[in-house]
Short mmCIF file of N, CA, C and O and ligand atoms in Angstrom, two decimals:
data_model
loop_
_atom_site.label_atom_id
_atom_site.label_comp_id
_atom_site.label_asym_id
_atom_site.label_seq_id
_atom_site.Cartn_x
_atom_site.Cartn_y
_atom_site.Cartn_z
N UNK A 1 -3.59 26.19 -16.53
CA UNK A 1 -4.68 25.06 -16.29
C UNK A 1 -6.22 25.03 -16.89
O UNK A 1 -6.57 25.55 -15.80
N UNK A 2 -6.73 24.17 -17.52
CA UNK A 2 -8.10 24.23 -17.49
C UNK A 2 -8.85 23.38 -16.65
O UNK A 2 -7.92 22.42 -15.68
N UNK A 3 -10.35 23.65 -16.68
CA UNK A 3 -10.94 22.57 -15.72
C UNK A 3 -10.99 21.06 -15.89
O UNK A 3 -10.67 19.59 -15.53
N UNK A 4 -10.82 21.13 -16.85
CA UNK A 4 -10.34 19.80 -18.16
C UNK A 4 -9.35 19.21 -17.97
O UNK A 4 -8.87 17.90 -17.60
N UNK A 5 -7.70 20.14 -18.13
CA UNK A 5 -6.89 19.73 -17.61
C UNK A 5 -6.67 18.88 -16.40
O UNK A 5 -5.94 17.94 -15.82
N UNK A 6 -7.06 19.16 -15.44
CA UNK A 6 -7.30 19.57 -13.87
C UNK A 6 -8.16 17.86 -13.83
O UNK A 6 -7.49 17.17 -13.07
N UNK A 7 -9.19 18.21 -14.36
CA UNK A 7 -9.91 16.53 -14.43
C UNK A 7 -9.39 15.23 -14.94
O UNK A 7 -9.38 14.21 -14.24
N UNK A 8 -8.51 15.64 -16.44
CA UNK A 8 -7.99 14.44 -16.82
C UNK A 8 -6.66 14.36 -15.71
O UNK A 8 -6.21 12.46 -15.68
N UNK A 9 -5.86 15.27 -14.92
CA UNK A 9 -5.51 14.28 -14.41
C UNK A 9 -5.92 13.37 -13.32
O UNK A 9 -5.22 12.51 -12.38
N UNK A 10 -7.11 14.16 -12.85
CA UNK A 10 -7.40 13.07 -11.36
C UNK A 10 -7.81 11.71 -12.40
O UNK A 10 -7.62 10.60 -11.33
N UNK A 11 -8.39 11.38 -13.67
CA UNK A 11 -8.64 10.02 -14.17
C UNK A 11 -7.35 9.58 -14.09
O UNK A 11 -7.13 8.43 -13.98
N UNK A 12 -6.18 10.44 -14.43
CA UNK A 12 -4.88 9.43 -15.06
C UNK A 12 -4.21 9.11 -13.28
O UNK A 12 -3.91 8.08 -13.30
N UNK A 13 -4.86 9.75 -12.20
CA UNK A 13 -4.20 9.44 -10.91
C UNK A 13 -4.89 8.16 -10.45
O UNK A 13 -4.23 7.28 -9.75
N UNK A 14 -6.17 7.96 -10.99
CA UNK A 14 -6.88 6.01 -11.03
C UNK A 14 -6.24 5.58 -11.48
O UNK A 14 -6.87 4.61 -10.87
N UNK A 15 -5.28 5.27 -12.33
CA UNK A 15 -4.51 4.41 -13.28
C UNK A 15 -3.75 3.72 -11.18
O UNK A 15 -3.18 2.40 -11.22
N UNK A 16 -3.37 4.36 -10.80
CA UNK A 16 -2.69 4.07 -9.24
C UNK A 16 -3.28 3.41 -8.12
O UNK A 16 -3.24 2.99 -6.91
N UNK A 17 -5.01 3.41 -8.14
CA UNK A 17 -5.69 2.74 -7.46
C UNK A 17 -5.93 1.58 -7.29
O UNK A 17 -5.54 0.61 -8.46
N UNK A 18 -5.50 1.11 -5.76
CA UNK A 18 -5.52 -0.31 -5.56
C UNK A 18 -6.94 -0.63 -5.05
O UNK A 18 -7.26 -0.37 -3.48
N UNK A 19 -8.19 -0.88 -5.93
CA UNK A 19 -9.24 -1.67 -5.77
C UNK A 19 -9.63 -2.66 -5.83
O UNK A 19 -10.74 -2.88 -6.91
N UNK A 20 -8.89 -3.78 -5.33
CA UNK A 20 -9.48 -4.97 -5.59
C UNK A 20 -10.33 -5.84 -5.05
O UNK A 20 -11.13 -6.87 -5.65
N UNK A 21 -11.09 -4.94 -4.53
CA UNK A 21 -12.49 -5.51 -3.85
C UNK A 21 -13.93 -4.92 -4.41
O UNK A 21 -14.89 -5.47 -4.94
N UNK A 22 -13.67 -3.59 -4.60
CA UNK A 22 -14.67 -3.12 -5.02
C UNK A 22 -15.01 -2.74 -6.50
O UNK A 22 -15.58 -2.70 -7.42
N UNK A 23 -13.34 -3.00 -7.17
CA UNK A 23 -13.02 -2.32 -8.53
C UNK A 23 -13.47 -0.86 -8.64
O UNK A 23 -13.70 -0.60 -10.27
N UNK A 24 -13.87 -0.24 -8.19
CA UNK A 24 -14.42 1.39 -8.26
C UNK A 24 -12.35 2.04 -7.73
O UNK A 24 -12.30 1.95 -6.82
N UNK A 25 -11.99 2.47 -9.24
CA UNK A 25 -11.08 3.27 -9.07
C UNK A 25 -11.17 5.02 -9.01
O UNK A 25 -11.35 5.37 -9.88
N UNK A 26 -10.39 5.17 -7.93
CA UNK A 26 -10.62 6.73 -8.21
C UNK A 26 -9.54 7.40 -8.10
O UNK A 26 -8.46 6.62 -7.26
N UNK A 27 -9.24 8.56 -8.41
CA UNK A 27 -8.10 9.64 -8.25
C UNK A 27 -8.39 10.40 -8.31
O UNK A 27 -9.63 11.13 -8.32
N UNK A 28 -7.77 11.65 -7.05
CA UNK A 28 -7.95 12.99 -6.37
C UNK A 28 -6.24 13.59 -7.19
O UNK A 28 -5.36 12.87 -6.93
N UNK A 29 -6.97 14.59 -7.25
CA UNK A 29 -5.54 15.89 -7.39
C UNK A 29 -6.05 17.17 -6.77
O UNK A 29 -7.08 18.07 -6.90
N UNK A 30 -5.56 17.55 -5.76
CA UNK A 30 -5.55 18.47 -4.79
C UNK A 30 -4.14 20.09 -5.18
O UNK A 30 -3.01 19.39 -5.60
N UNK A 31 -5.01 21.03 -5.39
CA UNK A 31 -4.25 22.08 -6.07
C UNK A 31 -4.33 23.43 -4.66
O UNK A 31 -5.25 23.32 -4.01
N UNK A 32 -2.90 23.48 -4.55
CA UNK A 32 -2.80 24.43 -3.82
C UNK A 32 -2.49 25.98 -4.07
O UNK A 32 -2.70 26.32 -4.89
N UNK A 33 -2.81 26.66 -2.79
CA UNK A 33 -2.91 27.78 -3.44
C UNK A 33 -2.29 28.29 -4.07
O UNK A 33 -1.74 29.46 -4.66
N UNK A 34 -1.26 27.73 -3.32
CA UNK A 34 0.79 28.29 -4.59
C UNK A 34 0.95 27.42 -5.39
O UNK A 34 2.29 27.43 -5.92
N UNK A 35 0.17 26.99 -5.52
CA UNK A 35 0.61 26.05 -7.25
C UNK A 35 0.78 24.65 -7.02
O UNK A 35 0.93 24.27 -7.81
N UNK A 36 1.26 23.54 -5.90
CA UNK A 36 1.46 22.78 -5.94
C UNK A 36 0.43 21.56 -6.30
O UNK A 36 -0.55 22.21 -5.74
N UNK A 37 1.06 20.58 -6.55
CA UNK A 37 -0.12 19.37 -6.96
C UNK A 37 0.49 18.22 -5.33
O UNK A 37 1.31 18.01 -6.00
N UNK A 38 -0.91 17.67 -5.56
CA UNK A 38 -1.09 16.48 -4.87
C UNK A 38 -1.62 15.61 -5.66
O UNK A 38 -2.91 15.89 -5.15
N UNK A 39 -1.42 14.60 -5.99
CA UNK A 39 -2.50 13.32 -6.47
C UNK A 39 -2.53 12.22 -4.89
O UNK A 39 -1.78 12.20 -3.98
N UNK A 40 -3.98 11.76 -5.26
CA UNK A 40 -4.53 10.30 -4.66
C UNK A 40 -4.92 9.65 -5.38
O UNK A 40 -5.53 9.71 -5.91
N UNK A 41 -5.08 8.61 -4.84
CA UNK A 41 -5.91 7.49 -5.40
C UNK A 41 -6.49 6.69 -4.01
O UNK A 41 -6.22 7.06 -3.05
N UNK A 42 -7.58 5.80 -4.39
CA UNK A 42 -8.06 4.96 -3.46
C UNK A 42 -7.39 4.02 -3.27
O UNK A 42 -6.75 3.38 -3.60
N UNK A 43 -6.97 3.69 -2.10
CA UNK A 43 -6.20 2.65 -1.20
C UNK A 43 -7.13 1.65 -0.52
O UNK A 43 -7.30 1.84 0.74
N UNK A 44 -7.51 0.23 -0.97
CA UNK A 44 -8.57 -0.81 -0.46
C UNK A 44 -7.76 -1.76 0.34
O UNK A 44 -6.32 -2.37 0.32
N UNK A 45 -8.36 -2.13 1.23
CA UNK A 45 -7.60 -3.39 2.51
C UNK A 45 -8.80 -4.25 2.62
O UNK A 45 -9.97 -4.51 2.75
N UNK A 46 -8.46 -6.16 2.58
CA UNK A 46 -9.16 -6.66 2.96
C UNK A 46 -10.08 -6.43 4.00
O UNK A 46 -10.51 -7.14 4.38
N UNK A 47 -9.10 -5.97 5.58
CA UNK A 47 -10.00 -5.25 6.73
C UNK A 47 -10.83 -4.30 5.58
O UNK A 47 -10.10 -3.30 6.10
N UNK A 48 -12.08 -4.43 5.26
CA UNK A 48 -12.33 -3.50 4.38
C UNK A 48 -12.64 -1.94 5.30
O UNK A 48 -12.03 -0.95 4.26
N UNK A 49 -12.65 -1.84 6.40
CA UNK A 49 -12.77 -0.59 6.80
C UNK A 49 -11.59 0.27 6.82
O UNK A 49 -11.42 1.64 7.27
N UNK A 50 -10.29 -0.29 6.54
CA UNK A 50 -9.25 0.03 6.64
C UNK A 50 -8.76 0.97 5.10
O UNK A 50 -7.96 1.39 4.99
N UNK A 51 -9.45 0.93 4.74
CA UNK A 51 -9.67 1.40 2.95
C UNK A 51 -9.59 2.99 3.23
O UNK A 51 -10.29 3.28 3.73
N UNK A 52 -8.89 3.66 2.41
CA UNK A 52 -8.97 5.01 2.47
C UNK A 52 -9.14 5.57 0.88
O UNK A 52 -8.68 5.39 -0.16
N UNK A 53 -10.07 6.16 0.65
CA UNK A 53 -10.56 7.09 -0.16
C UNK A 53 -9.16 8.05 -0.64
O UNK A 53 -8.10 9.00 0.01
N UNK A 54 -9.27 8.47 -2.10
CA UNK A 54 -8.10 8.86 -3.24
C UNK A 54 -8.28 10.42 -2.68
O UNK A 54 -6.99 11.14 -2.37
N UNK A 55 -9.42 11.06 -2.52
CA UNK A 55 -8.91 12.83 -1.71
C UNK A 55 -8.25 12.70 -0.27
O UNK A 55 -7.73 13.77 -0.35
N UNK A 56 -8.50 11.30 0.54
CA UNK A 56 -8.18 11.39 1.46
C UNK A 56 -6.93 11.27 2.05
O UNK A 56 -5.58 12.20 2.65
N UNK A 57 -6.12 10.78 0.75
CA UNK A 57 -4.77 10.20 0.06
C UNK A 57 -4.16 11.48 -0.20
O UNK A 57 -2.66 11.57 0.22
N UNK A 58 -4.53 12.18 -0.79
CA UNK A 58 -4.19 13.41 -1.60
C UNK A 58 -4.16 14.34 -0.16
O UNK A 58 -3.33 14.80 -0.37
N UNK A 59 -4.92 14.99 0.25
CA UNK A 59 -4.89 15.85 1.54
C UNK A 59 -3.58 15.13 3.08
O UNK A 59 -3.61 16.30 2.79
N UNK A 60 -3.82 14.18 2.76
CA UNK A 60 -2.51 13.84 3.67
C UNK A 60 -1.27 13.17 3.69
O UNK A 60 -0.45 14.13 4.17
N UNK A 61 -1.32 13.72 2.11
CA UNK A 61 -0.03 13.64 1.27
C UNK A 61 0.49 15.11 1.55
O UNK A 61 1.45 15.46 1.99
N UNK A 62 -0.35 16.11 1.57
CA UNK A 62 -0.22 17.36 0.88
C UNK A 62 0.27 18.02 2.76
O UNK A 62 1.06 18.66 2.81
N UNK A 63 -0.87 17.76 3.66
CA UNK A 63 -0.95 17.83 4.95
C UNK A 63 1.09 17.29 5.61
O UNK A 63 1.48 18.48 6.21
N UNK A 64 0.97 16.61 5.33
CA UNK A 64 2.10 16.14 5.76
C UNK A 64 3.32 16.32 4.67
O UNK A 64 4.41 16.14 5.64
N UNK A 65 3.43 17.18 3.82
CA UNK A 65 4.42 17.88 3.04
C UNK A 65 4.78 19.27 3.89
O UNK A 65 4.98 19.87 2.86
N UNK A 66 3.44 19.58 4.50
CA UNK A 66 3.65 21.11 5.17
C UNK A 66 2.93 21.78 4.15
O UNK A 66 3.08 23.43 4.52
N UNK A 67 2.09 21.41 3.50
CA UNK A 67 0.94 21.96 3.12
C UNK A 67 -0.33 21.71 3.26
O UNK A 67 -0.73 20.95 3.34
N UNK A 68 -1.19 23.22 3.65
CA UNK A 68 -2.60 23.12 4.38
C UNK A 68 -3.27 24.24 3.60
O UNK A 68 -4.65 24.43 3.77
N UNK A 69 -2.84 25.22 2.90
CA UNK A 69 -3.90 26.06 1.83
C UNK A 69 -4.00 25.55 0.68
O UNK A 69 -3.52 25.16 -0.54
N UNK A 70 -5.34 25.12 0.35
CA UNK A 70 -5.60 24.87 -0.78
C UNK A 70 -6.61 25.29 -1.62
O UNK A 70 -7.94 25.86 -0.95
N UNK A 71 -6.84 25.40 -2.68
CA UNK A 71 -7.29 25.74 -3.78
C UNK A 71 -8.53 25.31 -4.11
O UNK A 71 -9.81 25.72 -4.25
N UNK A 72 -8.65 24.09 -4.55
CA UNK A 72 -9.54 23.17 -5.60
C UNK A 72 -8.97 21.55 -5.76
O UNK A 72 -7.82 21.41 -5.18
N UNK A 73 -9.62 20.82 -5.97
CA UNK A 73 -9.72 19.18 -5.76
C UNK A 73 -10.59 18.82 -7.05
O UNK A 73 -11.57 19.32 -7.38
N UNK A 74 -9.57 17.95 -7.66
CA UNK A 74 -10.60 16.98 -8.90
C UNK A 74 -10.08 15.73 -8.50
O UNK A 74 -9.53 15.28 -8.11
N UNK A 75 -11.95 15.31 -8.91
CA UNK A 75 -12.07 13.51 -8.29
C UNK A 75 -12.56 12.94 -10.07
O UNK A 75 -13.72 13.72 -10.15
N UNK A 76 -12.47 12.34 -9.49
CA UNK A 76 -12.73 10.89 -10.85
C UNK A 76 -12.81 9.55 -10.74
O UNK A 76 -11.68 9.42 -9.73
N UNK A 77 -13.67 8.91 -10.63
CA UNK A 77 -14.20 7.83 -10.45
C UNK A 77 -14.86 6.80 -11.56
O UNK A 77 -15.29 7.25 -12.15
N UNK A 78 -14.65 5.29 -11.25
CA UNK A 78 -15.02 4.51 -12.42
C UNK A 78 -14.65 3.40 -12.25
O UNK A 78 -13.77 2.71 -11.72
N UNK A 79 -15.52 2.31 -12.55
CA UNK A 79 -15.28 0.88 -12.37
C UNK A 79 -15.00 0.05 -13.89
O UNK A 79 -14.99 -0.96 -13.46
N UNK A 80 -15.23 1.17 -14.64
CA UNK A 80 -15.43 0.79 -16.11
C UNK A 80 -13.93 1.48 -16.74
O UNK A 80 -14.14 0.97 -18.17
N UNK A 81 -13.66 2.29 -16.55
CA UNK A 81 -12.68 2.83 -17.09
C UNK A 81 -13.57 4.28 -17.88
O UNK A 81 -13.10 4.74 -18.41
N UNK A 82 -14.86 4.20 -17.65
CA UNK A 82 -15.68 5.56 -18.24
C UNK A 82 -16.00 6.32 -17.17
O UNK A 82 -16.93 6.02 -15.88
N UNK A 83 -15.42 7.87 -17.25
CA UNK A 83 -15.43 8.53 -15.94
C UNK A 83 -15.92 9.53 -16.06
O UNK A 83 -16.02 10.41 -15.35
N UNK A 84 -17.35 10.14 -16.69
CA UNK A 84 -18.37 10.49 -17.30
C UNK A 84 -19.41 10.69 -16.04
O UNK A 84 -19.74 11.48 -15.77
N UNK A 85 -19.47 9.56 -15.32
CA UNK A 85 -20.50 9.55 -14.60
C UNK A 85 -19.69 10.39 -12.57
O UNK A 85 -18.56 10.40 -12.48
N UNK A 86 -20.52 11.76 -12.53
CA UNK A 86 -19.51 12.19 -11.56
C UNK A 86 -19.28 11.12 -10.05
O UNK A 86 -20.53 10.91 -9.91
N UNK A 87 -18.10 11.48 -9.77
CA UNK A 87 -17.80 10.73 -7.98
C UNK A 87 -17.94 11.47 -7.42
O UNK A 87 -16.90 12.44 -7.21
N UNK A 88 -19.09 12.32 -6.30
CA UNK A 88 -18.98 12.84 -5.92
C UNK A 88 -18.34 12.50 -3.84
O UNK A 88 -18.68 11.47 -3.81
N UNK A 89 -17.54 13.25 -3.66
CA UNK A 89 -16.60 12.96 -2.55
C UNK A 89 -17.62 12.51 -1.46
O UNK A 89 -18.86 13.35 -1.18
N UNK A 90 -17.12 11.81 -0.47
CA UNK A 90 -17.96 10.86 0.22
C UNK A 90 -18.13 11.92 1.59
O UNK A 90 -17.10 12.86 1.87
N UNK A 91 -19.09 11.87 2.38
CA UNK A 91 -18.95 12.38 3.81
C UNK A 91 -17.63 12.80 4.40
O UNK A 91 -17.42 13.75 5.20
N UNK A 92 -17.08 11.55 4.41
CA UNK A 92 -15.54 11.27 5.31
C UNK A 92 -14.59 12.46 4.67
O UNK A 92 -13.66 13.13 5.30
N UNK A 93 -14.72 12.14 3.47
CA UNK A 93 -13.38 12.67 3.01
C UNK A 93 -13.95 14.91 3.04
O UNK A 93 -13.21 15.27 2.51
N UNK A 94 -15.08 14.86 2.59
CA UNK A 94 -15.81 16.36 2.47
C UNK A 94 -15.30 16.99 4.44
O UNK A 94 -15.20 18.05 4.24
N UNK A 95 -15.79 16.00 5.21
CA UNK A 95 -15.11 16.41 6.74
C UNK A 95 -13.47 16.77 7.13
O UNK A 95 -13.65 17.67 7.33
N UNK A 96 -12.75 15.49 5.88
CA UNK A 96 -11.52 16.28 6.12
C UNK A 96 -11.03 17.72 5.27
O UNK A 96 -10.29 18.48 5.88
N UNK A 97 -12.02 17.42 4.51
CA UNK A 97 -11.21 18.91 3.59
C UNK A 97 -12.07 20.00 4.31
O UNK A 97 -11.25 21.29 4.22
N UNK A 98 -12.89 19.87 4.94
CA UNK A 98 -13.88 21.25 5.24
C UNK A 98 -12.32 21.47 6.60
O UNK A 98 -12.89 22.90 7.26
N UNK A 99 -11.78 20.65 6.97
CA UNK A 99 -10.63 21.18 7.79
C UNK A 99 -9.76 21.75 7.51
O UNK A 99 -9.44 22.75 8.31
N UNK A 100 -9.63 22.30 6.16
CA UNK A 100 -8.59 23.09 5.80
C UNK A 100 -8.93 24.20 4.46
O UNK A 100 -8.14 25.11 4.47
N UNK A 101 -10.08 24.12 4.21
CA UNK A 101 -10.62 24.42 3.33
C UNK A 101 -11.84 25.23 3.16
O UNK A 101 -13.38 24.90 4.28
N UNK A 102 -12.11 26.44 2.98
CA UNK A 102 -13.00 27.76 2.93
C UNK A 102 -13.77 26.69 2.06
O UNK A 102 -14.33 26.20 1.62
N UNK A 103 -15.60 27.85 2.42
CA UNK A 103 -17.18 27.12 1.87
C UNK A 103 -16.53 27.63 0.16
O UNK A 103 -17.40 26.76 -0.48
N UNK A 104 -15.83 28.42 -0.19
CA UNK A 104 -15.69 29.02 -2.02
C UNK A 104 -14.54 27.56 -2.73
O UNK A 104 -14.37 27.30 -3.22
N UNK A 105 -13.69 26.71 -1.28
CA UNK A 105 -13.06 25.59 -2.07
C UNK A 105 -13.88 25.02 -3.35
O UNK A 105 -14.83 24.29 -3.16
N UNK A 106 -13.12 24.82 -4.39
CA UNK A 106 -13.87 24.14 -5.56
C UNK A 106 -13.41 23.04 -5.81
O UNK A 106 -12.15 22.01 -5.17
N UNK A 107 -14.83 21.73 -6.36
CA UNK A 107 -14.30 20.59 -6.19
C UNK A 107 -14.88 20.25 -7.83
O UNK A 107 -16.33 20.18 -8.62
N UNK A 108 -13.61 19.82 -8.46
CA UNK A 108 -14.26 20.03 -9.80
C UNK A 108 -14.18 18.58 -10.61
O UNK A 108 -13.65 17.55 -9.85
N UNK A 109 -15.49 17.95 -10.82
CA UNK A 109 -15.77 16.70 -11.18
C UNK A 109 -16.58 16.50 -12.85
O UNK A 109 -16.43 17.44 -13.45
N UNK A 110 -16.62 15.51 -12.90
CA UNK A 110 -16.66 15.35 -14.60
C UNK A 110 -17.94 16.28 -15.07
O UNK A 110 -17.49 16.39 -16.22
N UNK A 111 -19.01 16.57 -14.30
CA UNK A 111 -19.82 17.29 -14.76
C UNK A 111 -20.24 18.98 -14.44
O UNK A 111 -20.97 19.39 -14.48
N UNK A 112 -18.52 18.85 -13.88
CA UNK A 112 -18.75 20.68 -13.39
C UNK A 112 -18.14 20.92 -12.04
O UNK A 112 -17.55 19.88 -11.91
N UNK A 113 -18.11 22.17 -12.42
CA UNK A 113 -17.46 22.74 -10.62
C UNK A 113 -18.40 23.07 -10.31
O UNK A 113 -19.53 23.85 -10.13
N UNK A 114 -17.78 22.88 -8.46
CA UNK A 114 -18.95 22.74 -7.24
C UNK A 114 -18.47 23.80 -6.08
O UNK A 114 -17.12 23.73 -6.36
N UNK A 115 -18.44 24.10 -5.39
CA UNK A 115 -18.16 24.69 -4.22
C UNK A 115 -18.01 23.31 -2.85
O UNK A 115 -19.62 22.84 -2.84
N UNK A 116 -17.43 23.55 -2.11
CA UNK A 116 -16.93 22.76 -0.95
C UNK A 116 -18.51 22.49 -0.15
O UNK A 116 -19.10 22.05 0.22
N UNK A 117 -19.21 24.33 -0.27
CA UNK A 117 -20.62 24.38 0.31
C UNK A 117 -21.79 23.84 -0.25
O UNK A 117 -22.71 23.94 0.37
N UNK A 118 -21.29 23.61 -1.48
CA UNK A 118 -22.62 23.01 -2.32
C UNK A 118 -23.10 21.54 -1.66
O UNK A 118 -24.12 21.16 -1.43
N UNK A 119 -21.74 20.78 -1.24
CA UNK A 119 -21.72 19.31 -0.52
C UNK A 119 -22.09 19.44 0.73
O UNK A 119 -22.57 18.65 1.74
N UNK A 120 -21.50 20.19 1.31
CA UNK A 120 -21.49 20.88 2.78
C UNK A 120 -22.32 22.17 3.35
O UNK A 120 -21.07 22.61 4.20
N UNK A 121 -23.10 22.67 3.05
CA UNK A 121 -23.64 23.50 3.94
C UNK A 121 -23.43 23.89 4.74
O UNK A 121 -23.00 25.36 5.33
N UNK A 122 -23.42 22.53 6.33
CA UNK A 122 -23.02 23.01 7.66
C UNK A 122 -21.97 22.17 7.86
O UNK A 122 -21.63 21.00 6.93
N UNK A 123 -21.54 22.40 8.60
CA UNK A 123 -20.35 21.51 8.99
C UNK A 123 -19.89 21.65 10.72
O UNK A 123 -20.11 22.20 11.10
N UNK A 124 -19.20 19.83 10.99
CA UNK A 124 -18.76 20.33 12.23
C UNK A 124 -17.29 20.44 12.61
O UNK A 124 -16.73 20.15 11.64
N UNK A 125 -17.24 21.55 12.95
CA UNK A 125 -16.05 22.35 13.15
C UNK A 125 -15.18 22.34 14.68
O UNK A 125 -15.97 22.49 15.51
N UNK A 126 -13.89 23.51 14.10
CA UNK A 126 -13.22 23.75 15.97
C UNK A 126 -14.63 24.45 16.53
O UNK A 126 -14.41 24.53 17.99
N UNK A 127 -15.16 24.83 16.16
CA UNK A 127 -16.53 26.15 16.77
C UNK A 127 -16.71 25.51 17.77
O UNK A 127 -17.71 26.03 18.62
N UNK A 128 -17.27 24.36 17.23
CA UNK A 128 -18.61 23.35 17.73
C UNK A 128 -17.92 23.02 19.16
O UNK A 128 -18.44 22.65 20.35
N UNK A 129 -16.17 22.91 19.18
CA UNK A 129 -15.48 22.48 20.34
C UNK A 129 -15.24 23.20 20.86
O UNK A 129 -15.44 23.09 22.54
N UNK A 130 -14.88 24.63 20.96
CA UNK A 130 -14.17 25.37 21.62
C UNK A 130 -15.34 26.24 22.27
O UNK A 130 -16.16 26.56 22.44
N1 LIG B 1 -14.27 5.92 -2.46
C1 LIG B 1 -13.23 7.48 -2.82
O1 LIG B 1 -11.90 6.70 -2.97
N2 LIG B 1 -13.51 8.39 -2.54
C2 LIG B 1 -14.80 8.56 -2.53
O2 LIG B 1 -15.64 9.74 -2.00
C3 LIG B 1 -15.82 7.81 -2.48
C4 LIG B 1 -15.16 6.13 -2.76
C5 LIG B 1 -13.64 4.74 -2.53
C6 LIG B 1 -13.46 4.06 -1.57
C7 LIG B 1 -13.75 2.55 -1.75
O3 LIG B 1 -11.97 2.24 -2.54
C8 LIG B 1 -14.50 3.03 -3.59
O4 LIG B 1 -14.30 4.29 -3.68
C9 LIG B 1 -15.80 2.19 -3.20
O5 LIG B 1 -16.38 2.84 -2.27
#
């Protein structure tokens, strides 16, 4: 699968977004190290803070299905059907991804491929607690 194919799957996943308040639809596709795919979309709520992002939907689907080893995620977001502007994962999603992913975990956006460490050079982790 090419990065373009991977990103196209994220765009497709955005079709499932429930975003009646922001009208910003986001799709995510999470790839496990053994080749499993988990999709996600943002799911908004009239009590706005209950909204969940596409990335965390995908991570929680994967973890609750027994998968914790991840290789890459593709993320696509748009308010008008044009997904060419990069949708950078929010801080909450980066924190959740960092629980399970190494620094070299790949993040595929519309404008290229990044590493988790590009967006999150330092992170709060179990090391800070133990
Ligand atoms: N959103 C995501 O799904 N992922 C992100 O990383 C950023 C924001 C969603 C949340 C909300 O439904 C909409 O985009 C506007 O913030």
